[in-house]
GROMACS .gro file of C-alpha atoms in nm:
model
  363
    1UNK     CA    1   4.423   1.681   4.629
    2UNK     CA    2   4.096   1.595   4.427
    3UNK     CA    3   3.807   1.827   4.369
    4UNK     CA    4   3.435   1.781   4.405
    5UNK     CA    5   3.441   1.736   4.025
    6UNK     CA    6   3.659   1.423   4.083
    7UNK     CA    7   3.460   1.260   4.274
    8UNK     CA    8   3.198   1.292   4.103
    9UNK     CA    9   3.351   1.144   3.844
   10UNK     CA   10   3.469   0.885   4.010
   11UNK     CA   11   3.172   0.798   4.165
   12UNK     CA   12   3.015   0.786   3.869
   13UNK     CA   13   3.294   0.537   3.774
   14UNK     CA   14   3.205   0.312   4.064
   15UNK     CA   15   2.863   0.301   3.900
   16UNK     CA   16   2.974   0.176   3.533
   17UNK     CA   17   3.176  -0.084   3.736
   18UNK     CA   18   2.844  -0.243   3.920
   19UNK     CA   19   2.754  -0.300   3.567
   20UNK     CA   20   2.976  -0.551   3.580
   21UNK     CA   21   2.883  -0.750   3.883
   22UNK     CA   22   2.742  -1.049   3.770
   23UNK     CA   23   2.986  -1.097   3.471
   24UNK     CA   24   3.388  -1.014   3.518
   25UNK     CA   25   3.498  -1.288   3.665
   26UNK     CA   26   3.777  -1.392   3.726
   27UNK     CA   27   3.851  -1.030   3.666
   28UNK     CA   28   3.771  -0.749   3.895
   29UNK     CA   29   3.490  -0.530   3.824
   30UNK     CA   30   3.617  -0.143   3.668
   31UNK     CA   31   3.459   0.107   3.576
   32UNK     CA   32   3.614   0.415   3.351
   33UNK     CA   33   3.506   0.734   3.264
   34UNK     CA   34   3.700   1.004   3.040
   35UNK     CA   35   3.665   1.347   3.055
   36UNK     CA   36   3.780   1.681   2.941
   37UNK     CA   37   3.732   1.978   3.157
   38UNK     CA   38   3.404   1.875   3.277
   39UNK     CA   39   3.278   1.752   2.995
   40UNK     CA   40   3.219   1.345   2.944
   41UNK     CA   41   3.398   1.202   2.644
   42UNK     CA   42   3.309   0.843   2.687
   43UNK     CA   43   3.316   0.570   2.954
   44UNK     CA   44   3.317   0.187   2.946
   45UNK     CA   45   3.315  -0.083   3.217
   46UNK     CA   46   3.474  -0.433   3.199
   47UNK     CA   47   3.321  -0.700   2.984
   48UNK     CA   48   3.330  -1.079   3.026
   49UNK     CA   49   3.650  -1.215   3.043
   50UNK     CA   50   3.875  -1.223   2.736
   51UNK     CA   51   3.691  -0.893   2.658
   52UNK     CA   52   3.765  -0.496   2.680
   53UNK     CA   53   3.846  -0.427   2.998
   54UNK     CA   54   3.701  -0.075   3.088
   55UNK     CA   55   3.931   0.208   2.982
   56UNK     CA   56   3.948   0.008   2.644
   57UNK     CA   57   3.528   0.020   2.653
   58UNK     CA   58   3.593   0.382   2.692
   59UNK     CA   59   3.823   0.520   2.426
   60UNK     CA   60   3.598   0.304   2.229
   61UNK     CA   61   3.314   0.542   2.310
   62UNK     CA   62   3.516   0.802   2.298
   63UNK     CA   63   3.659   0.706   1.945
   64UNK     CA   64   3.269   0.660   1.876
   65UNK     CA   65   3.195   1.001   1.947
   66UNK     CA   66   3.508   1.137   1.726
   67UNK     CA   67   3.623   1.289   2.093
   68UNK     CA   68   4.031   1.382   2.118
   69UNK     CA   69   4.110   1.184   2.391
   70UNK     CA   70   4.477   1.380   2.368
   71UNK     CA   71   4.583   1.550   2.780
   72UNK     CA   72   4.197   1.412   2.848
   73UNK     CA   73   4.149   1.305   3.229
   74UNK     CA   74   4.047   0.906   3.290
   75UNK     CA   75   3.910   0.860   3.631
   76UNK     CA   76   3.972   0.442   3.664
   77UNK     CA   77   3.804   0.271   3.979
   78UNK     CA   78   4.122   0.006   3.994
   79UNK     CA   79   4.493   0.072   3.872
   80UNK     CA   80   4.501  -0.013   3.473
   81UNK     CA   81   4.677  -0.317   3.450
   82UNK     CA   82   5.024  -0.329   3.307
   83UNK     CA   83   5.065  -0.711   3.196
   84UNK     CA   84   4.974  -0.944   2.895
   85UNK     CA   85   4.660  -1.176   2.991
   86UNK     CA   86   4.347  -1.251   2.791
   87UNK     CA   87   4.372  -0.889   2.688
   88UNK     CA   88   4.707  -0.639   2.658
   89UNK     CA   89   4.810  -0.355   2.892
   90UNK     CA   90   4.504  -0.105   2.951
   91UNK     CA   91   4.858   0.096   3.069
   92UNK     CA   92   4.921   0.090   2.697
   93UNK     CA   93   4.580   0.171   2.549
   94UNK     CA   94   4.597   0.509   2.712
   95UNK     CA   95   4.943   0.577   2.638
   96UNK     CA   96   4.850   0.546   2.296
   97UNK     CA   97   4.526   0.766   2.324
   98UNK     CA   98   4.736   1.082   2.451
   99UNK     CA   99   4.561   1.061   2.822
  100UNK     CA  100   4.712   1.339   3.042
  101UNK     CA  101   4.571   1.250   3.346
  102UNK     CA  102   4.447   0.891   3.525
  103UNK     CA  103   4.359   0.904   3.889
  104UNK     CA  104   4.247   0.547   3.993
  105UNK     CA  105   4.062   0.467   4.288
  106UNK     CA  106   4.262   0.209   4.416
  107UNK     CA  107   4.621   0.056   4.343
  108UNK     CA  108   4.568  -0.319   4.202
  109UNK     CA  109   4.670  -0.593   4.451
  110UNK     CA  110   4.767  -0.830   4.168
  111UNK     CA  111   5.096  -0.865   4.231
  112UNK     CA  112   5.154  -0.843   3.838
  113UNK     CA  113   5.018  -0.525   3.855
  114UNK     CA  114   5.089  -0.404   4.214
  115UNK     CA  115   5.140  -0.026   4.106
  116UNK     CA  116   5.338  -0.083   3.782
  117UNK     CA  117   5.074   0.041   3.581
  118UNK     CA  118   5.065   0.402   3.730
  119UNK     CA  119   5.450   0.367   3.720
  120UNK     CA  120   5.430   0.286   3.315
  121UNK     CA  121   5.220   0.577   3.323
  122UNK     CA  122   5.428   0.873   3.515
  123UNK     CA  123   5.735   0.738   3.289
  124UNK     CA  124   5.601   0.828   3.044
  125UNK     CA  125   5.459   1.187   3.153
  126UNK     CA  126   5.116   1.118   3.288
  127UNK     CA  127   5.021   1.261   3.621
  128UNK     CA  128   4.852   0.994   3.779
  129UNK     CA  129   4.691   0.985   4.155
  130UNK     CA  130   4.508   0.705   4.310
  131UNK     CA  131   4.305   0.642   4.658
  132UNK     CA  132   4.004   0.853   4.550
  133UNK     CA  133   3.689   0.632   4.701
  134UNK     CA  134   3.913   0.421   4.743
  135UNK     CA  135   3.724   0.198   4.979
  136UNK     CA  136   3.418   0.200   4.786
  137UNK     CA  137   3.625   0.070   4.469
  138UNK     CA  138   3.782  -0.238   4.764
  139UNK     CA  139   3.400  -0.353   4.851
  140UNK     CA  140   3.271  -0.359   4.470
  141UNK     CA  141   3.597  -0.632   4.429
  142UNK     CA  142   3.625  -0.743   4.777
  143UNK     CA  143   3.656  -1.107   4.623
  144UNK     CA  144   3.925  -1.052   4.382
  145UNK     CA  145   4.141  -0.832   4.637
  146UNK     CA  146   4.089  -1.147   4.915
  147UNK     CA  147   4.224  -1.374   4.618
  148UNK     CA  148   4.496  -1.124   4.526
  149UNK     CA  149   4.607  -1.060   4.920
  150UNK     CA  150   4.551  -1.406   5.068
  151UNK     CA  151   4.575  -1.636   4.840
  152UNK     CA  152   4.144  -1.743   4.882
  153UNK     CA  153   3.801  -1.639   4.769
  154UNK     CA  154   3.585  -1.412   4.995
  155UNK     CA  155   3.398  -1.656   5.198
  156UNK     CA  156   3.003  -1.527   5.252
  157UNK     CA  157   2.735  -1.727   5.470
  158UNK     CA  158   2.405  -1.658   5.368
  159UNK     CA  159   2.136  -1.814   5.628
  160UNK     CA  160   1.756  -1.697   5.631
  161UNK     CA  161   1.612  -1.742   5.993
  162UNK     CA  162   1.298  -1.635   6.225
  163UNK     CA  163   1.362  -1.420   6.512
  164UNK     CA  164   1.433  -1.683   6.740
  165UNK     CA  165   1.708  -1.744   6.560
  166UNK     CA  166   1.594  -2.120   6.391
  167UNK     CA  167   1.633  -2.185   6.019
  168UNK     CA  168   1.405  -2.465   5.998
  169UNK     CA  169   1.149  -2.651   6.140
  170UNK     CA  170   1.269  -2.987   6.373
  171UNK     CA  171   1.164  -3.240   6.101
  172UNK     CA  172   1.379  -3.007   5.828
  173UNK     CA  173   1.115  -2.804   5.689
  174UNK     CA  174   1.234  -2.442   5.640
  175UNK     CA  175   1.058  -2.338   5.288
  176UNK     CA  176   0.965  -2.083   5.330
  177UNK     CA  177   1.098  -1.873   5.650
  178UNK     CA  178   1.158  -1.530   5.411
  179UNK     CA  179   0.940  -1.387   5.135
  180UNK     CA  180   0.976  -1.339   4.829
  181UNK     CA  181   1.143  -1.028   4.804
  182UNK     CA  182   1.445  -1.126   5.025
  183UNK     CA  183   1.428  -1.476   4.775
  184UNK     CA  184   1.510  -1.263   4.511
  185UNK     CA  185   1.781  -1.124   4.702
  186UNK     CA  186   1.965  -1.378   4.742
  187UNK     CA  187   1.944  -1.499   4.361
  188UNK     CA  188   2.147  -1.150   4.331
  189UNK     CA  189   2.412  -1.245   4.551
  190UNK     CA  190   2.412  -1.597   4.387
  191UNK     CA  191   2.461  -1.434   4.061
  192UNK     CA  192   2.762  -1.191   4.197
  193UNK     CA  193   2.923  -1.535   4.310
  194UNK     CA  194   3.201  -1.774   4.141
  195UNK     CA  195   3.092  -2.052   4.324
  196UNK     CA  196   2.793  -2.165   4.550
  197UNK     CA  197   2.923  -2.428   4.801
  198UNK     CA  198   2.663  -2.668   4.999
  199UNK     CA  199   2.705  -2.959   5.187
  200UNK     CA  200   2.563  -3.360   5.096
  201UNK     CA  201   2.321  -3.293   5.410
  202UNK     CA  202   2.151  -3.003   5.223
  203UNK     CA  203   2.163  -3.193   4.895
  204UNK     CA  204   2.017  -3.531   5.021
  205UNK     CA  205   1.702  -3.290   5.283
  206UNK     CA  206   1.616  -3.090   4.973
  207UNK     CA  207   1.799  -3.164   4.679
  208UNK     CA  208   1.884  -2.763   4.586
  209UNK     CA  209   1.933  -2.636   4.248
  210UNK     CA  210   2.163  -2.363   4.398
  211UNK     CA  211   2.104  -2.188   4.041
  212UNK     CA  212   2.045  -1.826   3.979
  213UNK     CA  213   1.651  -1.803   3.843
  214UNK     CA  214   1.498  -1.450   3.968
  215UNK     CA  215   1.730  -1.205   3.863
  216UNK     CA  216   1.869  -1.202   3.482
  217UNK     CA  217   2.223  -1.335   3.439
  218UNK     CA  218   2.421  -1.453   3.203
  219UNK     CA  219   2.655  -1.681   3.379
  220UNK     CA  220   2.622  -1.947   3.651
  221UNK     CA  221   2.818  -2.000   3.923
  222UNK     CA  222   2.984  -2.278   3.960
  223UNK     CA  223   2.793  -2.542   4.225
  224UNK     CA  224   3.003  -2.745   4.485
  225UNK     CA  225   2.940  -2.990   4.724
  226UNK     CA  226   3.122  -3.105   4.998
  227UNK     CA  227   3.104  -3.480   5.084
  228UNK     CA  228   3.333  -3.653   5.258
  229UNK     CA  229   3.150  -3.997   5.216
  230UNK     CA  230   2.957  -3.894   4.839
  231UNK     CA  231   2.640  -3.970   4.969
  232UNK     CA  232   2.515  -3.735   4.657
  233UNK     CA  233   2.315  -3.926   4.467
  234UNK     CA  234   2.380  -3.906   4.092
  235UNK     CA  235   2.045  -3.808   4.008
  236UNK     CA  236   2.050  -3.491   4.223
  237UNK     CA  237   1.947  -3.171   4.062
  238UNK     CA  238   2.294  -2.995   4.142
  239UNK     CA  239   2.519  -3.314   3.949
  240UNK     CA  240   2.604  -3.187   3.630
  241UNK     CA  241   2.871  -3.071   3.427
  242UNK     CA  242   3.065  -2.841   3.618
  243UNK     CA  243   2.958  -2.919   3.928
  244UNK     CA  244   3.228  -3.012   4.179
  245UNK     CA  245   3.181  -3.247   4.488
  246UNK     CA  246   3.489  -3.260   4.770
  247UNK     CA  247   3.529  -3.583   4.911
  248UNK     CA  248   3.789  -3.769   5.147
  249UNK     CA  249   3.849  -4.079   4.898
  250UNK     CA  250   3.738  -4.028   4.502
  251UNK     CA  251   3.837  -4.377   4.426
  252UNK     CA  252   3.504  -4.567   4.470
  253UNK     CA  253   3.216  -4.689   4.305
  254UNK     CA  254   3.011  -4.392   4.398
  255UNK     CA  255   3.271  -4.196   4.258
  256UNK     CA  256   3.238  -4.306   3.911
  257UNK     CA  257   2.830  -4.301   3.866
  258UNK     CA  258   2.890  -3.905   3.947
  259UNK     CA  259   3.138  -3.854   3.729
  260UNK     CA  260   2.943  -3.986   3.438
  261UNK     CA  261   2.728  -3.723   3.526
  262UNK     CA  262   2.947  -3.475   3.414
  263UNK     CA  263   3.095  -3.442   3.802
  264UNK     CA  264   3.422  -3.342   3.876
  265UNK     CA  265   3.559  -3.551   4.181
  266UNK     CA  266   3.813  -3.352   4.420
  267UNK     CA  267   3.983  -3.528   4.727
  268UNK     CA  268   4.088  -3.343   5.029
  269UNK     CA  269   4.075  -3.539   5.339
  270UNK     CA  270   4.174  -3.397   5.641
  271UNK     CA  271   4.293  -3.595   5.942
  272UNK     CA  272   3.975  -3.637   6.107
  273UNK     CA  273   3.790  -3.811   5.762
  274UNK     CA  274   3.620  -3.489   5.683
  275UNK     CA  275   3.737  -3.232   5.434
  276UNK     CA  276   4.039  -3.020   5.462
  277UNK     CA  277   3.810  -2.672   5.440
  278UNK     CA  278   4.097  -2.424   5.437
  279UNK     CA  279   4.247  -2.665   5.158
  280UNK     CA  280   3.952  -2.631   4.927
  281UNK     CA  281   3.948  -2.254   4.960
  282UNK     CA  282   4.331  -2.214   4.896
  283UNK     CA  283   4.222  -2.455   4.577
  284UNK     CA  284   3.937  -2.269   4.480
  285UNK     CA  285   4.154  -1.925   4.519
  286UNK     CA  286   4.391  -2.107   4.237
  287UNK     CA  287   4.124  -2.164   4.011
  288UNK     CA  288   4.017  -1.816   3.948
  289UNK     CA  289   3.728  -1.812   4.240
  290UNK     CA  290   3.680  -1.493   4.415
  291UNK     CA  291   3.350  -1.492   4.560
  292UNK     CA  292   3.167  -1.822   4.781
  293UNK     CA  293   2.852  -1.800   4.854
  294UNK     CA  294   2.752  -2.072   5.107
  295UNK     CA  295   2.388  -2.231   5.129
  296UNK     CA  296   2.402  -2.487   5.388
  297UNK     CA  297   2.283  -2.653   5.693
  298UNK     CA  298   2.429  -2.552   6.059
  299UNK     CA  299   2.721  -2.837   6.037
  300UNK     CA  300   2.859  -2.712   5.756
  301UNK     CA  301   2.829  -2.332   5.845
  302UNK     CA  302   2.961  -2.426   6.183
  303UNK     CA  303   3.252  -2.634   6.031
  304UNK     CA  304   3.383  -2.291   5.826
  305UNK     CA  305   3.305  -2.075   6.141
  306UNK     CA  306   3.537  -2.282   6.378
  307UNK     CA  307   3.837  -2.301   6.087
  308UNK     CA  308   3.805  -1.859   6.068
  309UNK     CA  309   3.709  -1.917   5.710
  310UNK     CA  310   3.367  -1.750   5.724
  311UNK     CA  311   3.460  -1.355   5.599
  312UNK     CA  312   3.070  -1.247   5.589
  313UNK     CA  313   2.730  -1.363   5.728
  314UNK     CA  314   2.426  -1.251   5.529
  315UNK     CA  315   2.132  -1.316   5.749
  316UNK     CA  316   1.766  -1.244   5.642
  317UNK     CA  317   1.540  -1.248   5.961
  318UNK     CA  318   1.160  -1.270   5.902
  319UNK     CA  319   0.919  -1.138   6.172
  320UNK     CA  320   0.792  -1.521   6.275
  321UNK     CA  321   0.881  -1.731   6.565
  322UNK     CA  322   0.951  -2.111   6.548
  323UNK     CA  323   1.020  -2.203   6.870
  324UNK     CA  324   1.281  -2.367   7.051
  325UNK     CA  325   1.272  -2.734   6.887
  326UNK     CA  326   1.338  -2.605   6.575
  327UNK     CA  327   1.704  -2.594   6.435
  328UNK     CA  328   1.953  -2.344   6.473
  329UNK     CA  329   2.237  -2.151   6.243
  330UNK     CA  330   2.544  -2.318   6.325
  331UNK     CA  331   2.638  -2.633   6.505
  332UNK     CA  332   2.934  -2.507   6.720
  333UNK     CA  333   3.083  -2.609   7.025
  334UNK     CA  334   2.898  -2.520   7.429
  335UNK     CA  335   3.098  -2.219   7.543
  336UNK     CA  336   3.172  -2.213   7.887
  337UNK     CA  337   3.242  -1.887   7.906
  338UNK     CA  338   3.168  -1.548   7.707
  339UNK     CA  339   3.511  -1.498   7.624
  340UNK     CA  340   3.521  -1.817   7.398
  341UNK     CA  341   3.188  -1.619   7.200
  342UNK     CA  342   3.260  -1.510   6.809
  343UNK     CA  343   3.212  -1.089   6.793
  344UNK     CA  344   3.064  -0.999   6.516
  345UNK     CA  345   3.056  -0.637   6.368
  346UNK     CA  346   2.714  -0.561   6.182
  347UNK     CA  347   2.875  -0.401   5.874
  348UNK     CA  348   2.514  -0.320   5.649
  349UNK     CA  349   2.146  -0.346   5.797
  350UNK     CA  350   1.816  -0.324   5.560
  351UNK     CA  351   1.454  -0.427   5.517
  352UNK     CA  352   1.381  -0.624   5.231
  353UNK     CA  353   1.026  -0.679   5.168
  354UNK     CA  354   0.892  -0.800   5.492
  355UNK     CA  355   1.225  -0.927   5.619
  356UNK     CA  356   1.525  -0.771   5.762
  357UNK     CA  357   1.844  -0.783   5.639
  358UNK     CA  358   2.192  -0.804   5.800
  359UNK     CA  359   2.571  -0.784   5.671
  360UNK     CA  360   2.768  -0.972   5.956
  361UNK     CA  361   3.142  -0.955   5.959
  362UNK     CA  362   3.417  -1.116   6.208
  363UNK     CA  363   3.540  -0.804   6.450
   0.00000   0.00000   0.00000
């Protein structure tokens, strides 16, 4: 059904798209590429939000380059959408550019879209194909199609750790377990992120930033903190505007001294006092959020392991040991017996730097 040519092309579509990682959000990350024969005529990937999405980047270039874009081929890694947001129907913009041909590597699961856009197109004449790479094209947006699909953001643990499996010393001293390499890392997946999420324990040990600093971005994600009791002091680093602390009661005195910080003040208590976890990520699915990245201590980790909410671990493992009185990764329940254990499939394994990488994700 496709040729080597194809792929290549979409492949190199997949490419243009990672252009977009730290930037598309809300939207998913696309990449397009137009040819003719086997020739290139232009190619484009998404730009910030309220921007050209990427088959408009591309008939740009093409237009650029004087190209006839008429019975041309556009190789799409996600279904042009066929709906009015921020920016009209991409559906449309080839339409009107004479494009013969789109295979896309993946239908969109918006449900506005939801394979109307490669109807629009076939309507009207177009041969269209999609599910080329088509797994590839669900990891780059693995956020946006768990929004899409389940109504939440992709949930992803990070947790740095020595092989014995502590993150920090017993007295709470754990920088730093990983070099810098595997620091930098981590700023990367902080930058891919909508949101970083920590708990007031973290915040009131070692009063995180939770910003993106070693790798060049041009947006932040947004910073939240869950407290069911706002025990975040106002002068912590991560109160600002923006930020967003979870409580169980937002009607106190504590309540207001963050706010005139700039702090937005969410309640969502759940019957025990604490916070209603599976709540806040429905919420944060409404607002736009696709990706969580979570930096926090073993209660909280432990809290979104036992409510299935956890949809990646990314563990960095330096070669140092520091023994058994130090702390652990998550504060979970004894088992009694191996069939109560969590399986975990080890979905992407690396060194970086001097540390070792792993991708964990729920069998």
């Amino acid at each position: 059904m496709f040729s080597v040519f194809d792929h290549a092309m979409m492949a190199r579509a997949l490419r243009l798209a990672q252009r977009g990682m730290f930037i598309t959000t809300p939207n998913p990350r696309v990449g397009c590429v137009i040819t003719r024969g086997e020739t290139v005529l232009g190619e484009g990937h998404t730009q910030p939000a309220g921007q050209d999405h990427a088959e408009v980047q591309a008939l740009k270039a093409c237009a650029a380059a004087a190209a006839d874009t008429r019975g041309a081929t556009a190789y799409v890694t996600l279904e042009p959408c066929s709906h009015f947001g921020r920016t009209p129907p991409c559906a449309d913009a080839l339409l009107r550019a004479g494009i013969g041909r789109v295979v896309a590597a993946m239908v969109d699961p918006n449900p506005l879209v939801a394979g109307n856009g490669l109807r629009k197109l076939q309507q009207q004449g177009i041969e269209t194909a999609a599910g080329l790479l088509a797994a590839e094209a669900r990891e780059l947006n693995i956020g946006f199609v768990s929004r899409m699909e389940r109504g939440r953001p992709w949930l992803r643990v990070k947790l740095a750790a020595s092989i014995d499996g502590r993150t920090a010393l017993a007295n709470g001293v754990s920088q730093w377990i990983t070099g810098p390499a595997a620091r930098a890392d981590v700023h990367r997946w902080r930058a891919r992120s909508c949101t970083m999420l920590t708990g007031s324990g973290t915040v009131l040990a070692d009063d995180p930033e939770l910003t993106v600093r070693l790798v060049a971005t041009t947006r932040q994600p947004q910073r939240i903190v869950v407290d069911s009791q706002l025990q975040t002091p106002p002068d912590a680093k991560i109160v600002a505007p923006g930020t967003l602390i979870v409580c169980a009661n937002a009607e106190t005195q504590r309540a207001a001294a963050l706010q005139q910080r700039g702090a937005e003040l969410l309640a969502l208590p759940a019957a025990d006092g604490r916070i209603d976890l599976p709540a806040l990520l429905t919420e944060l699915g409404r607002r736009g959020c696709n990706e969580v990245m979570v930096e926090a201590g073993a209660g909280l980790a432990g809290a979104l392991l036992q409510n299935r909410l956890v949809d990646e671990i990314v563990l960095y493992q330096a070669p140092l040991l520091l023994g058994s009185g130090a702390r652990g990764l998550f504060e979970v329940p004894l088992l009694s017996a191996m069939a109560q254990r969590t399986e975990l499939s080890l979905h992407d394994l690396r060194q970086i730097g001097k540390d070792i990488r792993m991708i964990l994700r729920p069998a």
